[in-house]
Coordinates of C-alpha atoms in Angstrom, one line a residue:
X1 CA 74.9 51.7 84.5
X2 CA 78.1 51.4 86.1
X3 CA 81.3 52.1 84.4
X4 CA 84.7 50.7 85.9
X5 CA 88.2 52.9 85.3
X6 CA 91.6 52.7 87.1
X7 CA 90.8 53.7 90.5
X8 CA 87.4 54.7 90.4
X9 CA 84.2 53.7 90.0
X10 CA 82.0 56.1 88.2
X11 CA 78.1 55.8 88.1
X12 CA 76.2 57.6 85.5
X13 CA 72.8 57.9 85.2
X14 CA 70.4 57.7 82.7
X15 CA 69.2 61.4 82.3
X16 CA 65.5 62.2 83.4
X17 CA 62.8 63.3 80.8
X18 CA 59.9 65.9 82.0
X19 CA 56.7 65.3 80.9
X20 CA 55.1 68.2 79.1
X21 CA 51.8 68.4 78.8
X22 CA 49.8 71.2 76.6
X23 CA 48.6 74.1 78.9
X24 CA 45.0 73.7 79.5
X25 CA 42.6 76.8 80.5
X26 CA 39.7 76.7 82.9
X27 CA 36.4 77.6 82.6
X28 CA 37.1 80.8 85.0
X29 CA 40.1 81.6 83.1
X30 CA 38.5 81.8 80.3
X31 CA 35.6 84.1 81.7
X32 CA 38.1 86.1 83.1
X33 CA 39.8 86.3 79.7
X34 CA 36.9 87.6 78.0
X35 CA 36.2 90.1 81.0
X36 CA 39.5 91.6 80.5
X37 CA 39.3 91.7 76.4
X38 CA 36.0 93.1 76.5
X39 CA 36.9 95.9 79.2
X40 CA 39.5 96.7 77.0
X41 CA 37.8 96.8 73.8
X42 CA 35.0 98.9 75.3
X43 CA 37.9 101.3 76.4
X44 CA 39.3 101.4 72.7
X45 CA 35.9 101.9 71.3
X46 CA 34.7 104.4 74.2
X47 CA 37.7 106.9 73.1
X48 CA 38.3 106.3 69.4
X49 CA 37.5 109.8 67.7
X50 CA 35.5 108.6 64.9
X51 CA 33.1 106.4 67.2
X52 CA 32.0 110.1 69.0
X53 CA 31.5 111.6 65.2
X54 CA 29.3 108.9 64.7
X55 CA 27.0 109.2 67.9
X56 CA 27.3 113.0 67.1
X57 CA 26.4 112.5 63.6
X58 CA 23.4 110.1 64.5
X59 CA 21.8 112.5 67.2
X60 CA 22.3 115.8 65.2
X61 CA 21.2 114.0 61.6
X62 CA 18.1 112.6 63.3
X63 CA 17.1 115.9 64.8
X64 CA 17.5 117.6 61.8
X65 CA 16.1 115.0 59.1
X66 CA 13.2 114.2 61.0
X67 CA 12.8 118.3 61.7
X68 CA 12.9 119.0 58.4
X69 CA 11.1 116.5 56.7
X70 CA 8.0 117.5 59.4
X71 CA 8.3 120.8 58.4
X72 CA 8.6 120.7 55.0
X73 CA 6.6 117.8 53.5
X74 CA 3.2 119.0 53.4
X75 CA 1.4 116.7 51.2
X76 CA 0.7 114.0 53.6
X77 CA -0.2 113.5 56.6
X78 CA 2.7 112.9 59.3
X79 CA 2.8 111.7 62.8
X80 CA 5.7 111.2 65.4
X81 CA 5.2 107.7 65.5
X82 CA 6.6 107.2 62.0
X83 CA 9.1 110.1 61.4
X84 CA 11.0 109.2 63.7
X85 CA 12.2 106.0 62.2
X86 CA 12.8 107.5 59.4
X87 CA 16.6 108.6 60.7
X88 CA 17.4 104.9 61.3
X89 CA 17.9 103.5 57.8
X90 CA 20.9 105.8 57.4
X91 CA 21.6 105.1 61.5
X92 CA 22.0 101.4 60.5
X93 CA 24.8 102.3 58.7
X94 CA 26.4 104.1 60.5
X95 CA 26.6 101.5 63.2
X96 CA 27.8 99.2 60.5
X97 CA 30.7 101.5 60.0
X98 CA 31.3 101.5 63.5
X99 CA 31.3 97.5 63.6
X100 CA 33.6 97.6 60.8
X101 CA 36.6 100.5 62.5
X102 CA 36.4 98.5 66.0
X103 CA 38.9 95.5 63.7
X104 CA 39.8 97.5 61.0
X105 CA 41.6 100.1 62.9
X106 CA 43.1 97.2 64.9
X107 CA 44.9 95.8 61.5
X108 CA 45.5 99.9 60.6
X109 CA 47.3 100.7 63.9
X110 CA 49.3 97.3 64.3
X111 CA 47.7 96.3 67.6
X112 CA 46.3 93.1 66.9
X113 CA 49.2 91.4 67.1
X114 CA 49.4 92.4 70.3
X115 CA 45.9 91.1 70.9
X116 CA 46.5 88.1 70.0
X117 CA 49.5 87.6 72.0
X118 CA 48.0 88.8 75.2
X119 CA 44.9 86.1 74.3
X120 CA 46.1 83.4 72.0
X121 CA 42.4 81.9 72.2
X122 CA 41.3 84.3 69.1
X123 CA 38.2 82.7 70.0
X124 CA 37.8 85.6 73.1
X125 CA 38.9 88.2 71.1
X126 CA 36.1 87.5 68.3
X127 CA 33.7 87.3 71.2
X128 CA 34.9 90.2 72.6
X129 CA 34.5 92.2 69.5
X130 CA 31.0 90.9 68.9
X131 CA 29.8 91.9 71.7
X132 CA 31.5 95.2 71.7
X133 CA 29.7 95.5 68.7
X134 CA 26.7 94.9 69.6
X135 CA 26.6 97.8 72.4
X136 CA 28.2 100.0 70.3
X137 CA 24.9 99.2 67.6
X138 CA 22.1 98.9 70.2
X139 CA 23.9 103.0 71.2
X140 CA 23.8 104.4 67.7
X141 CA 20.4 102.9 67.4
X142 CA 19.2 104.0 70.8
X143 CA 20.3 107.9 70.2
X144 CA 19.4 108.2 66.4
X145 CA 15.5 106.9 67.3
X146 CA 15.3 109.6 70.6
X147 CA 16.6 112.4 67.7
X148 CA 14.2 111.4 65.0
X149 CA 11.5 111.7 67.5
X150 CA 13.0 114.7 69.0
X151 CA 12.9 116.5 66.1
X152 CA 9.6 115.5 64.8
X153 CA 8.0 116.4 68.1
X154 CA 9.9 120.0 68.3
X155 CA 8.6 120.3 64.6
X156 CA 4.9 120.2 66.4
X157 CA 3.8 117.1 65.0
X158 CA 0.8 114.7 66.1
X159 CA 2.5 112.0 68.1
X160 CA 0.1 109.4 66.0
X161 CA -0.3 105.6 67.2
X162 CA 1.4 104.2 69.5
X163 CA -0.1 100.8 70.6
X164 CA 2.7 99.2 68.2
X165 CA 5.4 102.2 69.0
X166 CA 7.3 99.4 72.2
X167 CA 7.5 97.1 69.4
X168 CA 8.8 98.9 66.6
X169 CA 11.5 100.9 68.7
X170 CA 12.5 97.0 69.6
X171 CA 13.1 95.8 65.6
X172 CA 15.0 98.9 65.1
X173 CA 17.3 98.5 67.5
X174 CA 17.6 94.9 66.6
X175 CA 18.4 96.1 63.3
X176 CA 20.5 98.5 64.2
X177 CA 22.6 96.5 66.8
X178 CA 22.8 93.4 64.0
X179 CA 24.4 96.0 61.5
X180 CA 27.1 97.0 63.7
X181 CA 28.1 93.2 64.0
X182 CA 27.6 92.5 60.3
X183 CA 30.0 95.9 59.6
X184 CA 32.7 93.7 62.4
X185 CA 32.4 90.3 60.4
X186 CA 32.6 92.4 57.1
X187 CA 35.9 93.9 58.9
X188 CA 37.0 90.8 59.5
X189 CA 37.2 89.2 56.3
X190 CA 38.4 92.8 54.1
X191 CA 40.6 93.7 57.1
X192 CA 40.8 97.0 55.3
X193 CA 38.6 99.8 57.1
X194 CA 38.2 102.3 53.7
X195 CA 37.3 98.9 51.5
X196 CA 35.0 97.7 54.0
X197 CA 33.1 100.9 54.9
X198 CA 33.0 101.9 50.8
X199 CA 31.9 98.3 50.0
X200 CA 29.0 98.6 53.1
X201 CA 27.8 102.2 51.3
X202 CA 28.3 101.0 48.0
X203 CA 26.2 97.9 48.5
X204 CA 23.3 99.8 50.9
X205 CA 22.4 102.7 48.7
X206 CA 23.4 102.3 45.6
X207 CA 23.4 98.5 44.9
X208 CA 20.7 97.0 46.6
X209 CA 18.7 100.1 45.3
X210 CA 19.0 99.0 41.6
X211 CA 18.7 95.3 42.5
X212 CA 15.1 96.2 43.9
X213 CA 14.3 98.0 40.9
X214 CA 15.0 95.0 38.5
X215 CA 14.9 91.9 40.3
X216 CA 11.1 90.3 41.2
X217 CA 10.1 91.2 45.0
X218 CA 10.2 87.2 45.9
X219 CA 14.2 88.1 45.7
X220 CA 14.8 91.2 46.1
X221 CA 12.5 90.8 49.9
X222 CA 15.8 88.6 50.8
X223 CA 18.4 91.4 50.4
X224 CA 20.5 92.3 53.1
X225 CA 19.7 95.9 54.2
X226 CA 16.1 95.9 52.1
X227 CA 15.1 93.1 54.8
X228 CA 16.8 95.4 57.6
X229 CA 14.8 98.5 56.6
X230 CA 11.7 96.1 56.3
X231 CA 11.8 95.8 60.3
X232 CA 11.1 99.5 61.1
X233 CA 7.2 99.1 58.8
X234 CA 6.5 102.9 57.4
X235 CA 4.5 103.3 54.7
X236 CA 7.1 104.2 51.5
X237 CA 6.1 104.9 47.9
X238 CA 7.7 101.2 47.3
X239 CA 5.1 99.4 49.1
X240 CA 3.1 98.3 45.7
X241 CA 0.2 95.8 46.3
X242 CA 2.7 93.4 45.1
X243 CA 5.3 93.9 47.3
X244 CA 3.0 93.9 50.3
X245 CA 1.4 90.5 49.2
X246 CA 5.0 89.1 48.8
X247 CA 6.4 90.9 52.2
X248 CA 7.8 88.9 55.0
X249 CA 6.6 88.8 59.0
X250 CA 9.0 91.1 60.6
X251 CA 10.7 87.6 62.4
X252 CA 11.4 86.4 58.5
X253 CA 12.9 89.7 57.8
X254 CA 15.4 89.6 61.3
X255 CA 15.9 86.1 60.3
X256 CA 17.2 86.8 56.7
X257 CA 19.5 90.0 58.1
X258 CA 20.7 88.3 61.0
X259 CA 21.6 85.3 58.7
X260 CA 24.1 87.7 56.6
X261 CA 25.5 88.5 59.7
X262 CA 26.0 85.4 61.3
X263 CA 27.8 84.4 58.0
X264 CA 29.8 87.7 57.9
X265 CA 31.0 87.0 61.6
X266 CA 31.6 82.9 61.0
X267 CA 33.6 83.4 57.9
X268 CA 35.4 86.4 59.8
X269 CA 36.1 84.4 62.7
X270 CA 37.8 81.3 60.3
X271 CA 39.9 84.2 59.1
X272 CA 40.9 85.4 62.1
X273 CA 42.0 81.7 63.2
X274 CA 44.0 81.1 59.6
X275 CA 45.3 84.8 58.8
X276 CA 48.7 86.5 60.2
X277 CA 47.9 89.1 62.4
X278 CA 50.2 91.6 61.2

């Protein structure tokens, strides 16, 4: 448009409008985004203090449970093969607390607001965490089972059979590994480590333990942790004929426990997406 004054002609312009378009992220982007997250969230879980107590806790506990029940329990016949699971019930858990610390001490210390902001997809940094978790389970797992069957060898017992021994030693650390995910999704939605990790020993050994005791075993078989401990098969003084007739295939029982904790880390994940970080 031109605009005519005395002595001048002035031309202005209609100003020009930039078109901006939403940021989009590619594929390799993304990979390296998770990369990065997950280096760092090893590096956080590799030198946390209370992550080494519980590797410490696991190896010295299984030498010394499976040790002393060897040596001690003398009215029935033992063998390597089955003491040495005996360690994991209680290892479970302690990968669950694990799981839940590697958020909960993220919302303690303030730093996953940072997180966030350094990947606004909280998309990687739920991925990042559940696969952190998962190591961090399948370790636990990995050094309680090699005590419990340190400790019942040193103890001089039979090594028993072990044609199903590859198999077994696989369920338990698939149990072990899906507890210290279920402990991150349980972080997740209490986003209060001391809760979460009372509410996670609450529920295993006290709970669940009178729920078996009153409820019929076509429901109790479906509990969380009851279906975990299912997976590792020794004999117990709770295996009545009617219990074994009702028992799930050890794929039903990974099935039911790794249902809880795809649950535990969806609803998590929705959280994560809808909650402040601070």
């Amino acid at each position: 448009m031109t605009i005519t004054g005395a002595g001048a002609d002035q031309t202005a312009t209609a100003p020009t409008t930039t078109d901006h378009r939403p940021a989009t992220r590619s594929a390799g982007g993304d990979a390296r985004a998770v990369l990065a997250t997950l280096r760092s969230d090893w590096i956080k879980a590799a030198t946390v203090r209370v992550n080494q107590a519980i590797l410490l806790l696991a190896l010295v506990g299984g030498l010394l449970v499976s040790w002393a029940v060897a040596t001690f329990v003398t009215d029935e016949v033992l063998v390597v093969s089955e003491v040495g699971f005996y360690w994991t019930s209680v290892t479970s858990m302690l990968a669950a607390i694990g799981g839940v610390l590697l958020f909960g001490s993220e919302v303690q210390h303030g730093t996953l607001a940072a997180a966030v902001a350094a990947r606004p997809a909280r998309w990687i940094i739920a991925l990042s965490k559940t696969l952190t978790a998962a190591v961090l389970g399948l370790l636990v797992g990995a050094v309680g089972l090699a005590a419990g069957f340190g400790g019942a060898a040193l103890a001089g017992l039979d090594t028993g059979a072990t044609s199903a021994l590859p198999a077994t030693i696989g369920w338990a650390l698939l149990f072990t590994t899906l507890s210290a995910v279920l402990g991150l999704g349980i972080g997740m939605i209490v986003r209060h480590s001391t809760a979460a990790i009372a509410g996670v020993l609450v529920w295993g050994f006290v709970l669940e333990n009178l729920f078996n005791l009153f409820l019929p075993v076509e429901v109790s078989r479906f509990l969380p942790f009851f279906a975990g401990n299912k997976l590792l098969a020794y004999a117990n003084d709770r295996n009545t004929p009617e219990a074994l007739a009702a028992a799930l295939t050890r794929p039903e029982t990974a099935l039911v426990f790794a249902g809880y904790t795809a649950v535990a880390l969806v609803v998590g994940t929705v959280l994560l997406y809808r909650r402040d970080t601070d």
